[in-house]
Coordinates of C-alpha atoms and ligand atoms in Angstrom, one line a residue:
A1 CA -22.6 4.1 18.0
I2 CA -18.9 3.7 18.9
D3 CA -17.7 6.3 21.4
V4 CA -14.2 6.5 20.0
Q5 CA -13.2 9.3 22.4
E6 CA -14.2 6.9 25.3
L7 CA -12.3 4.1 23.6
S8 CA -9.1 6.1 23.1
K9 CA -9.2 7.4 26.7
N10 CA -8.8 3.8 28.0
H11 CA -6.0 3.0 25.6
L12 CA -2.4 4.1 24.8
F13 CA -3.5 6.3 21.8
T14 CA -5.5 9.4 20.9
F15 CA -8.1 9.2 18.2
D16 CA -7.2 12.1 15.9
P17 CA -8.6 11.7 12.4
G18 CA -6.6 13.9 9.9
L19 CA -3.9 14.2 12.6
M20 CA -5.4 17.7 13.4
S21 CA -3.7 17.9 16.8
T22 CA -0.8 15.5 16.5
A23 CA 2.8 16.5 16.1
M24 CA 4.4 13.7 14.0
C25 CA 7.9 15.1 14.2
R26 CA 10.3 17.8 15.4
S27 CA 11.5 20.2 12.7
E28 CA 13.5 23.5 12.4
I29 CA 12.7 24.3 8.8
T30 CA 9.3 26.2 8.8
Y31 CA 7.3 27.8 11.5
I32 CA 3.6 28.7 11.1
D33 CA 1.4 30.6 13.5
G34 CA -2.1 29.9 12.1
D35 CA -3.9 32.4 14.4
K36 CA -1.6 35.3 13.6
G37 CA -1.0 34.4 9.9
I38 CA 2.8 34.1 10.4
L39 CA 5.0 32.0 8.1
L40 CA 8.8 31.8 8.7
H41 CA 11.4 29.8 6.8
R42 CA 14.4 29.3 9.2
G43 CA 13.2 32.5 10.9
Y44 CA 12.8 34.6 7.8
P45 CA 9.2 36.0 7.1
I46 CA 7.8 34.7 3.8
H47 CA 7.1 38.2 2.6
D48 CA 10.7 39.3 2.9
L49 CA 11.9 36.2 1.1
A50 CA 9.3 36.3 -1.7
M51 CA 9.8 40.0 -2.4
N52 CA 13.7 40.0 -2.2
A53 CA 15.2 36.6 -2.7
D54 CA 16.0 34.3 -5.5
Y55 CA 14.3 30.8 -5.3
L56 CA 17.7 29.0 -5.2
E57 CA 18.7 31.3 -2.3
V58 CA 15.6 30.2 -0.4
A59 CA 16.2 26.5 -1.4
Y60 CA 19.7 26.8 0.1
L61 CA 18.2 28.3 3.3
L62 CA 15.6 25.5 3.6
L63 CA 18.2 22.8 3.0
Y64 CA 21.1 24.0 5.1
G65 CA 19.5 26.3 7.7
E66 CA 21.3 29.6 6.8
R67 CA 21.2 32.0 3.9
P68 CA 24.2 31.5 1.5
D69 CA 26.8 34.2 1.0
Q70 CA 27.8 35.0 -2.6
K71 CA 30.4 32.2 -2.7
D72 CA 28.1 29.6 -1.3
Y73 CA 25.4 30.7 -3.7
N74 CA 27.7 30.5 -6.8
E75 CA 28.9 27.0 -5.8
F76 CA 25.4 25.8 -5.1
T77 CA 23.9 27.1 -8.4
Q78 CA 27.0 25.8 -10.3
V79 CA 26.4 22.2 -9.0
I80 CA 22.7 22.4 -9.8
R81 CA 23.5 23.5 -13.4
Q82 CA 25.5 20.3 -13.8
H83 CA 22.4 18.2 -13.2
T84 CA 19.6 19.9 -15.1
L85 CA 19.6 17.3 -17.9
V86 CA 17.7 14.1 -17.5
H87 CA 18.9 10.7 -18.8
E88 CA 17.9 10.2 -22.5
Q89 CA 16.1 6.9 -21.5
L90 CA 13.9 8.9 -19.2
S91 CA 12.9 11.1 -22.2
R92 CA 11.6 7.9 -23.8
F93 CA 9.7 7.1 -20.7
F94 CA 7.3 9.9 -21.5
H95 CA 6.3 8.2 -24.7
G96 CA 4.5 5.5 -22.8
F97 CA 1.8 8.1 -21.7
R98 CA -1.2 9.2 -23.8
R99 CA -0.7 12.8 -25.0
D100 CA -3.9 13.8 -23.1
S101 CA -2.7 12.4 -19.8
H102 CA -3.0 14.8 -16.9
P103 CA 0.5 16.3 -16.4
M104 CA 0.3 15.4 -12.7
A105 CA -0.1 11.7 -13.6
V106 CA 3.0 12.0 -15.9
M107 CA 4.9 13.9 -13.2
C108 CA 4.1 11.3 -10.7
G109 CA 5.4 8.6 -13.0
V110 CA 8.6 10.2 -14.3
S111 CA 9.7 11.5 -10.9
G112 CA 9.3 8.0 -9.4
A113 CA 11.2 6.7 -12.5
L114 CA 14.2 8.8 -11.4
A115 CA 14.6 6.1 -8.6
A116 CA 15.4 3.6 -11.3
F117 CA 18.3 5.7 -12.5
Y118 CA 20.0 6.2 -9.2
H119 CA 19.1 3.4 -6.9
N120 CA 22.3 1.4 -7.5
V121 CA 24.5 4.5 -6.9
L122 CA 22.6 6.0 -3.9
D123 CA 23.4 5.0 -0.4
V124 CA 21.0 7.0 1.8
S125 CA 23.1 6.4 4.8
D126 CA 25.9 8.5 3.2
E127 CA 25.4 12.3 3.8
E128 CA 27.2 13.2 0.6
H129 CA 24.8 11.0 -1.4
R130 CA 21.8 12.6 0.4
N131 CA 23.1 16.1 -0.4
L132 CA 23.7 15.1 -4.1
T133 CA 20.1 13.7 -4.2
A134 CA 18.7 17.0 -3.0
L135 CA 20.7 18.9 -5.7
R136 CA 19.7 16.4 -8.4
L137 CA 16.0 16.8 -7.6
L138 CA 16.2 20.6 -7.4
A139 CA 18.0 20.6 -10.8
K140 CA 15.8 18.1 -12.6
M141 CA 12.2 18.9 -11.5
P142 CA 11.9 22.0 -13.8
T143 CA 13.2 20.0 -16.7
L144 CA 10.7 17.1 -16.0
A145 CA 7.8 19.6 -15.5
A146 CA 8.5 21.4 -18.8
M147 CA 8.8 18.0 -20.5
C148 CA 5.3 17.1 -19.2
Y149 CA 4.0 20.2 -20.9
K150 CA 5.9 19.8 -24.1
Y151 CA 4.8 16.2 -24.4
S152 CA 1.2 17.1 -23.9
I153 CA 1.2 19.5 -26.8
G154 CA 3.4 17.3 -29.1
H155 CA 6.3 19.8 -29.2
P156 CA 9.9 18.7 -28.9
F157 CA 11.6 18.8 -25.5
M158 CA 13.8 21.8 -25.0
F159 CA 17.2 21.3 -23.3
P160 CA 17.9 23.4 -20.2
Q161 CA 19.9 26.6 -20.7
N162 CA 22.3 26.8 -17.8
H163 CA 23.1 30.5 -18.3
L164 CA 19.6 31.4 -17.4
S165 CA 18.1 31.8 -13.8
Y166 CA 16.1 28.9 -12.3
A167 CA 12.9 30.6 -13.2
G168 CA 14.1 31.9 -16.6
N169 CA 15.4 28.4 -17.5
F170 CA 12.0 26.9 -16.6
L171 CA 10.1 29.5 -18.8
Y172 CA 12.6 28.8 -21.6
M173 CA 12.0 25.0 -21.5
M174 CA 8.2 25.6 -21.3
F175 CA 7.8 28.1 -24.1
A176 CA 10.8 28.1 -26.4
T177 CA 10.8 26.1 -29.6
P178 CA 13.8 25.0 -31.8
C179 CA 12.6 27.1 -34.7
E180 CA 13.1 30.6 -33.3
P181 CA 15.0 32.6 -30.6
Y182 CA 13.2 32.9 -27.2
Q183 CA 13.8 35.9 -24.9
V184 CA 12.9 35.4 -21.2
N185 CA 10.5 38.2 -20.2
P186 CA 11.8 39.7 -16.9
V187 CA 8.3 40.4 -15.6
L188 CA 7.3 36.8 -16.1
E189 CA 10.7 35.6 -14.7
K190 CA 10.2 37.7 -11.5
A191 CA 6.6 36.4 -11.1
M192 CA 7.7 32.8 -11.7
N193 CA 10.5 33.2 -9.1
R194 CA 8.0 34.6 -6.6
I195 CA 5.5 31.8 -7.2
F196 CA 8.3 29.2 -6.7
I197 CA 9.3 30.8 -3.3
L198 CA 5.7 31.0 -2.1
H199 CA 5.2 27.3 -2.7
A200 CA 8.6 26.1 -1.4
D201 CA 7.7 24.7 2.0
H202 CA 4.9 24.7 4.5
E203 CA 5.8 22.4 7.5
Q204 CA 3.7 19.3 7.9
N205 CA 1.1 19.7 5.1
A206 CA -0.4 16.5 3.7
S207 CA 2.2 16.0 0.9
T208 CA 5.2 16.7 3.2
S209 CA 4.0 14.4 5.9
T210 CA 3.5 11.8 3.1
V211 CA 7.1 12.2 2.0
R212 CA 8.2 11.9 5.6
T213 CA 6.0 8.8 6.1
A214 CA 7.3 7.1 2.9
A215 CA 10.9 8.0 3.9
S216 CA 10.5 6.7 7.4
S217 CA 11.0 3.1 6.1
G218 CA 14.4 4.1 4.5
S219 CA 12.8 4.2 1.1
N220 CA 14.4 5.6 -2.1
P221 CA 14.1 9.4 -1.9
F222 CA 13.0 9.8 -5.6
A223 CA 10.1 7.3 -4.9
C224 CA 9.3 9.3 -1.8
I225 CA 9.0 12.5 -3.9
A226 CA 6.6 10.7 -6.2
A227 CA 4.5 9.8 -3.1
G228 CA 4.5 13.6 -2.2
I229 CA 3.3 14.4 -5.7
A230 CA 0.5 11.9 -5.5
S231 CA -0.7 13.5 -2.2
L232 CA -0.3 17.1 -3.5
W233 CA -2.6 16.3 -6.5
G234 CA -5.7 16.2 -4.5
P235 CA -8.2 19.1 -4.9
T236 CA -8.2 19.9 -1.2
H237 CA -4.4 20.3 -1.3
G238 CA -2.2 21.4 -4.2
G239 CA -4.9 20.5 -6.8
A240 CA -6.9 23.5 -5.4
N241 CA -5.0 26.0 -7.6
E242 CA -6.4 24.3 -10.7
A243 CA -9.8 23.8 -9.1
C244 CA -9.9 27.5 -8.0
I245 CA -9.2 29.0 -11.4
K246 CA -11.9 26.7 -12.9
M247 CA -14.3 27.9 -10.2
L248 CA -13.5 31.6 -10.9
E249 CA -14.0 30.9 -14.7
E250 CA -17.3 29.2 -13.9
I251 CA -18.5 32.1 -11.8
G252 CA -17.5 34.4 -14.7
S253 CA -18.9 37.6 -13.3
V254 CA -19.4 39.4 -10.0
D255 CA -23.2 39.2 -10.1
R256 CA -23.0 35.4 -10.0
I257 CA -20.9 35.4 -6.8
P258 CA -23.8 35.3 -4.3
E259 CA -25.1 32.1 -5.9
F260 CA -21.8 30.3 -5.4
I261 CA -21.4 31.7 -1.9
E262 CA -24.7 30.1 -1.0
K263 CA -23.7 26.8 -2.6
A264 CA -20.4 26.8 -0.6
K265 CA -22.4 27.2 2.6
D266 CA -25.0 24.5 1.8
K267 CA -24.2 21.4 3.9
N268 CA -25.9 19.2 1.3
D269 CA -23.8 20.6 -1.6
P270 CA -20.3 19.2 -1.9
F271 CA -19.1 22.5 -3.5
R272 CA -16.5 24.4 -1.5
L273 CA -14.9 27.7 -2.3
M274 CA -11.6 26.5 -3.8
G275 CA -8.6 28.5 -2.6
F276 CA -10.4 29.3 0.7
G277 CA -9.9 27.8 4.2
H278 CA -6.9 26.1 5.7
R279 CA -6.2 23.5 8.3
V280 CA -3.8 25.7 10.2
Y281 CA -4.4 29.3 9.1
K282 CA -7.4 30.7 11.0
N283 CA -6.3 34.1 9.7
Y284 CA -5.2 35.4 6.3
D285 CA -2.6 33.1 4.7
P286 CA 0.5 35.4 4.4
R287 CA 1.3 33.8 1.1
A288 CA -2.1 34.8 -0.3
K289 CA -1.3 38.5 0.5
V290 CA 1.9 38.4 -1.5
M291 CA 0.1 36.5 -4.3
R292 CA -2.6 39.2 -4.5
E293 CA 0.0 41.9 -4.6
T294 CA 1.9 40.1 -7.3
C295 CA -1.3 39.6 -9.3
H296 CA -1.8 43.4 -9.5
E297 CA 1.9 43.9 -10.3
V298 CA 2.1 41.3 -13.1
L299 CA -1.2 42.1 -14.7
Q300 CA -0.4 45.8 -14.7
E301 CA 3.2 45.3 -16.1
L302 CA 1.8 43.0 -18.8
G303 CA -1.1 45.3 -19.5
I304 CA -3.5 42.4 -19.0
K305 CA -7.1 43.2 -18.1
T306 CA -8.9 40.1 -16.7
Q307 CA -12.3 39.6 -15.2
L308 CA -10.8 36.8 -13.1
L309 CA -9.0 39.2 -10.7
K310 CA -12.2 41.3 -10.3
V311 CA -14.3 38.2 -9.5
A312 CA -11.6 36.9 -7.1
M313 CA -11.4 40.2 -5.2
E314 CA -15.2 40.6 -5.0
L315 CA -15.6 37.0 -3.9
E316 CA -13.0 37.5 -1.2
R317 CA -14.7 40.8 -0.1
I318 CA -18.2 39.2 0.1
A319 CA -17.0 36.0 1.8
L320 CA -15.0 37.9 4.4
T321 CA -18.1 39.8 5.5
D322 CA -20.3 36.6 5.6
E323 CA -20.8 35.1 9.0
Y324 CA -20.5 31.5 7.7
F325 CA -16.9 32.2 6.7
I326 CA -16.1 34.5 9.6
E327 CA -17.2 32.0 12.3
R328 CA -15.2 29.3 10.6
N329 CA -12.1 31.5 10.2
L330 CA -12.1 30.8 6.4
Y331 CA -9.7 33.1 4.5
P332 CA -8.1 32.9 1.0
N333 CA -5.1 30.6 1.0
V334 CA -2.0 30.3 -1.2
D335 CA -4.2 28.8 -4.1
F336 CA -6.7 31.6 -4.3
Y337 CA -4.7 34.1 -6.4
S338 CA -1.9 31.9 -7.8
G339 CA -3.9 30.7 -10.8
I340 CA -4.5 34.2 -12.1
I341 CA -0.7 34.9 -12.1
L342 CA 0.0 31.5 -13.7
K343 CA -2.5 32.2 -16.4
A344 CA -1.0 35.6 -17.0
I345 CA 2.5 33.9 -17.4
G346 CA 0.9 31.6 -20.0
I347 CA 0.9 28.4 -18.0
P348 CA -2.0 26.1 -19.0
V349 CA -4.4 25.3 -16.1
S350 CA -3.5 21.6 -16.3
M351 CA 0.0 22.5 -15.3
F352 CA -0.8 24.5 -12.2
T353 CA -0.3 21.7 -9.7
V354 CA 2.8 20.6 -11.5
I355 CA 4.2 24.0 -10.8
F356 CA 3.3 23.6 -7.2
A357 CA 5.1 20.2 -7.1
L358 CA 8.2 21.6 -8.8
A359 CA 8.4 24.4 -6.2
R360 CA 7.5 22.2 -3.2
T361 CA 10.2 19.6 -4.1
V362 CA 12.8 21.6 -2.1
G363 CA 10.6 21.5 0.9
W364 CA 9.9 17.8 0.6
I365 CA 13.6 17.0 0.2
A366 CA 14.6 19.4 3.1
H367 CA 12.3 17.5 5.4
W368 CA 13.6 14.1 4.1
K369 CA 17.2 15.4 4.7
E370 CA 16.3 16.6 8.2
M371 CA 15.0 13.2 9.2
Y372 CA 18.5 11.8 8.6
D373 CA 20.3 14.8 10.1
F374 CA 18.2 14.5 13.3
G375 CA 18.7 10.7 13.3
T376 CA 14.9 10.4 13.6
L377 CA 14.2 7.8 10.9
K378 CA 11.6 6.0 13.0
I379 CA 9.1 4.2 10.8
V380 CA 5.7 5.9 10.9
R381 CA 3.0 3.4 12.1
P382 CA -0.1 5.1 13.5
R383 CA -2.8 3.2 15.4
Q384 CA -6.5 2.8 14.5
V385 CA -9.9 2.3 16.2
Y386 CA -11.2 -1.1 15.0
T387 CA -14.9 -1.2 14.6
G388 CA -15.2 -4.3 12.4
H389 CA -16.3 -7.9 13.1
T390 CA -15.3 -9.8 16.2
Q391 CA -13.8 -13.2 15.5
R392 CA -16.0 -15.5 13.4
E393 CA -16.2 -19.3 12.6
F394 CA -14.9 -20.2 9.2
N395 CA -16.9 -22.9 7.4
Q396 CA -16.3 -24.5 4.0
L397 CA -17.7 -22.8 0.9
A398 CA -19.9 -25.8 0.1
E399 CA -21.6 -25.2 3.5
Ligands
LIG401 C1 -3.1 23.8 0.5 O1 -1.7 22.1 5.0 C2 -1.1 23.0 4.2 O2 -0.2 23.7 4.7 C3 -1.5 23.0 2.8 C4 -1.0 24.1 1.9 C5 0.5 24.0 1.7 O3 1.2 25.0 1.4 O4 1.0 22.8 1.7 O5 -1.2 25.4 2.5 C6 -1.6 24.2 0.5 O6 -3.4 22.7 0.4 C7 -4.0 25.0 0.8 C8 -5.5 24.5 0.9 C9 -6.0 24.3 -0.6 N1 -7.4 23.7 -0.5 C10 -8.5 24.4 -0.9 O7 -8.4 25.6 -1.1 C11 -9.7 23.6 -1.0 C12 -10.9 24.3 -0.2 N2 -10.6 24.3 1.2 C13 -11.2 23.2 2.0 O8 -11.3 22.0 1.3 C14 -10.7 23.2 3.4 O9 -10.6 24.5 3.9 C15 -9.3 22.5 3.7 C16 -9.2 21.2 3.2 C17 -8.2 23.4 3.2 C18 -9.1 22.5 5.3 O10 -10.1 21.6 5.7 P1 -10.2 21.2 7.3 O11 -9.1 21.9 8.1 O12 -10.4 19.7 7.4 O13 -11.5 22.0 7.7 P2 -13.0 21.4 7.5 O14 -13.1 20.8 6.1 O15 -13.3 20.6 8.7 O16 -13.8 22.8 7.5 C19 -14.2 23.3 8.7 C20 -15.6 24.0 8.4 C21 -16.6 22.9 7.8 O17 -17.9 23.4 8.1 P3 -18.7 22.8 9.3 O18 -18.7 21.3 9.2 O19 -17.9 23.3 10.6 O20 -20.1 23.4 9.2 O21 -15.4 25.0 7.4 C22 -16.1 24.6 6.2 C23 -16.4 23.1 6.3 O22 -17.5 22.7 5.5 N3 -15.2 24.9 5.1 C24 -15.5 25.4 3.9 C25 -14.4 25.6 3.2 N4 -13.3 25.1 3.9 C26 -13.8 24.7 5.0 N5 -16.8 25.8 3.5 C27 -16.8 26.4 2.2 N6 -15.7 26.5 1.4 C28 -14.5 26.2 1.9 N7 -13.4 26.3 1.1

């Protein structure tokens, strides 16, 4: 057996699989205290932002470090409105995908394709170009996300409506059709806005550190965002919201919960409680608290009765009194309740992680921008512990 701890002690590196205790960068955007369940964006608690702010206000805060005043906000949203359309050639790009493609596969493709439209007009060493890139991505991700959905159901793409809010415009592009007027429901608009804020940034999670790693070679930012989307898709990261709602639907009723709790605890069973546990939070994820509050609010305002919320709350109650979860500090995370709200809004399960990617784009691009602002574009190149063959003689194939 290779004693890697011994190995790394005698070398210039620390063996740290999953980078569990490695700080890959310095950042001023988001602060998390995992033991106390604290999440601050530029010093503002996530609860205050989610309950009171508009997503674009939070986007401005993440990108520029301060909250906008009304004039800043108006200018910021005005520029974003000028970039909500995507190139008509990009609309044709969708038609290369099968209709039943997973929307995250399509999103990965089309957001990377944005690089093809701007690479010859984008100089990443120019701050103005970097700022415009951030605004372009903020403006276009809702349009691309809604196009993924429309394409999957064979409906025509709906053009952005720039008089609507960011959340309202997204709901319009998702659910409106050319045949009849569409009125944005304010309850859904408020819920969508809150979901976007709760997913906006989360310091060095797997997808954000993927974007930073891709960007560290000076790569095209649109291609870096596609790399972030690829990492987010995994079921242990952003894909957990889709996996969690499927798990709650499979459990179906509270009397089946003990069976699934036992499966989750069984070392030989790969099943994990989706939406539970976190690499950093060893306390309740503050976003899950707001999500649960929003669940009750939205379901009540819409008059929706769903078994899913009952199952989720009973599952949480039982898990939080079970010593397996207690001794491992496993609590609900951002993905545990989000799916119930998204379902109530009418978002199909296959689009849940696309919503996460849409909302997280501002976090990804804020970190990309910070690397240039800090002048810390040092290529990421971790070490490894080699446990393969020592040098061997090469002989001819005939031999
Ligand atoms: C997100 O990093 C971020 O900030 C991510 C995120 C963001 O905003 O970007 O917050 C979003 O990705 C939230 C996490 C979504 N994923 C899930 O809900 C999937 C289910 N959770 C697990 O896969 C897990 O909890 C992780 C991946 C989230 C964290 O895994 P770690 O930190 O590598 O911890 P681990 O797998 O080593 O678990 C420690 C122990 C193990 O048991 P032992 O080996 O010690 O006996 O806890 C157990 C695990 O088996 N465990 C679970 C569990 N999560 C951990 N057991 C049952 N169910 C679970 N969900």
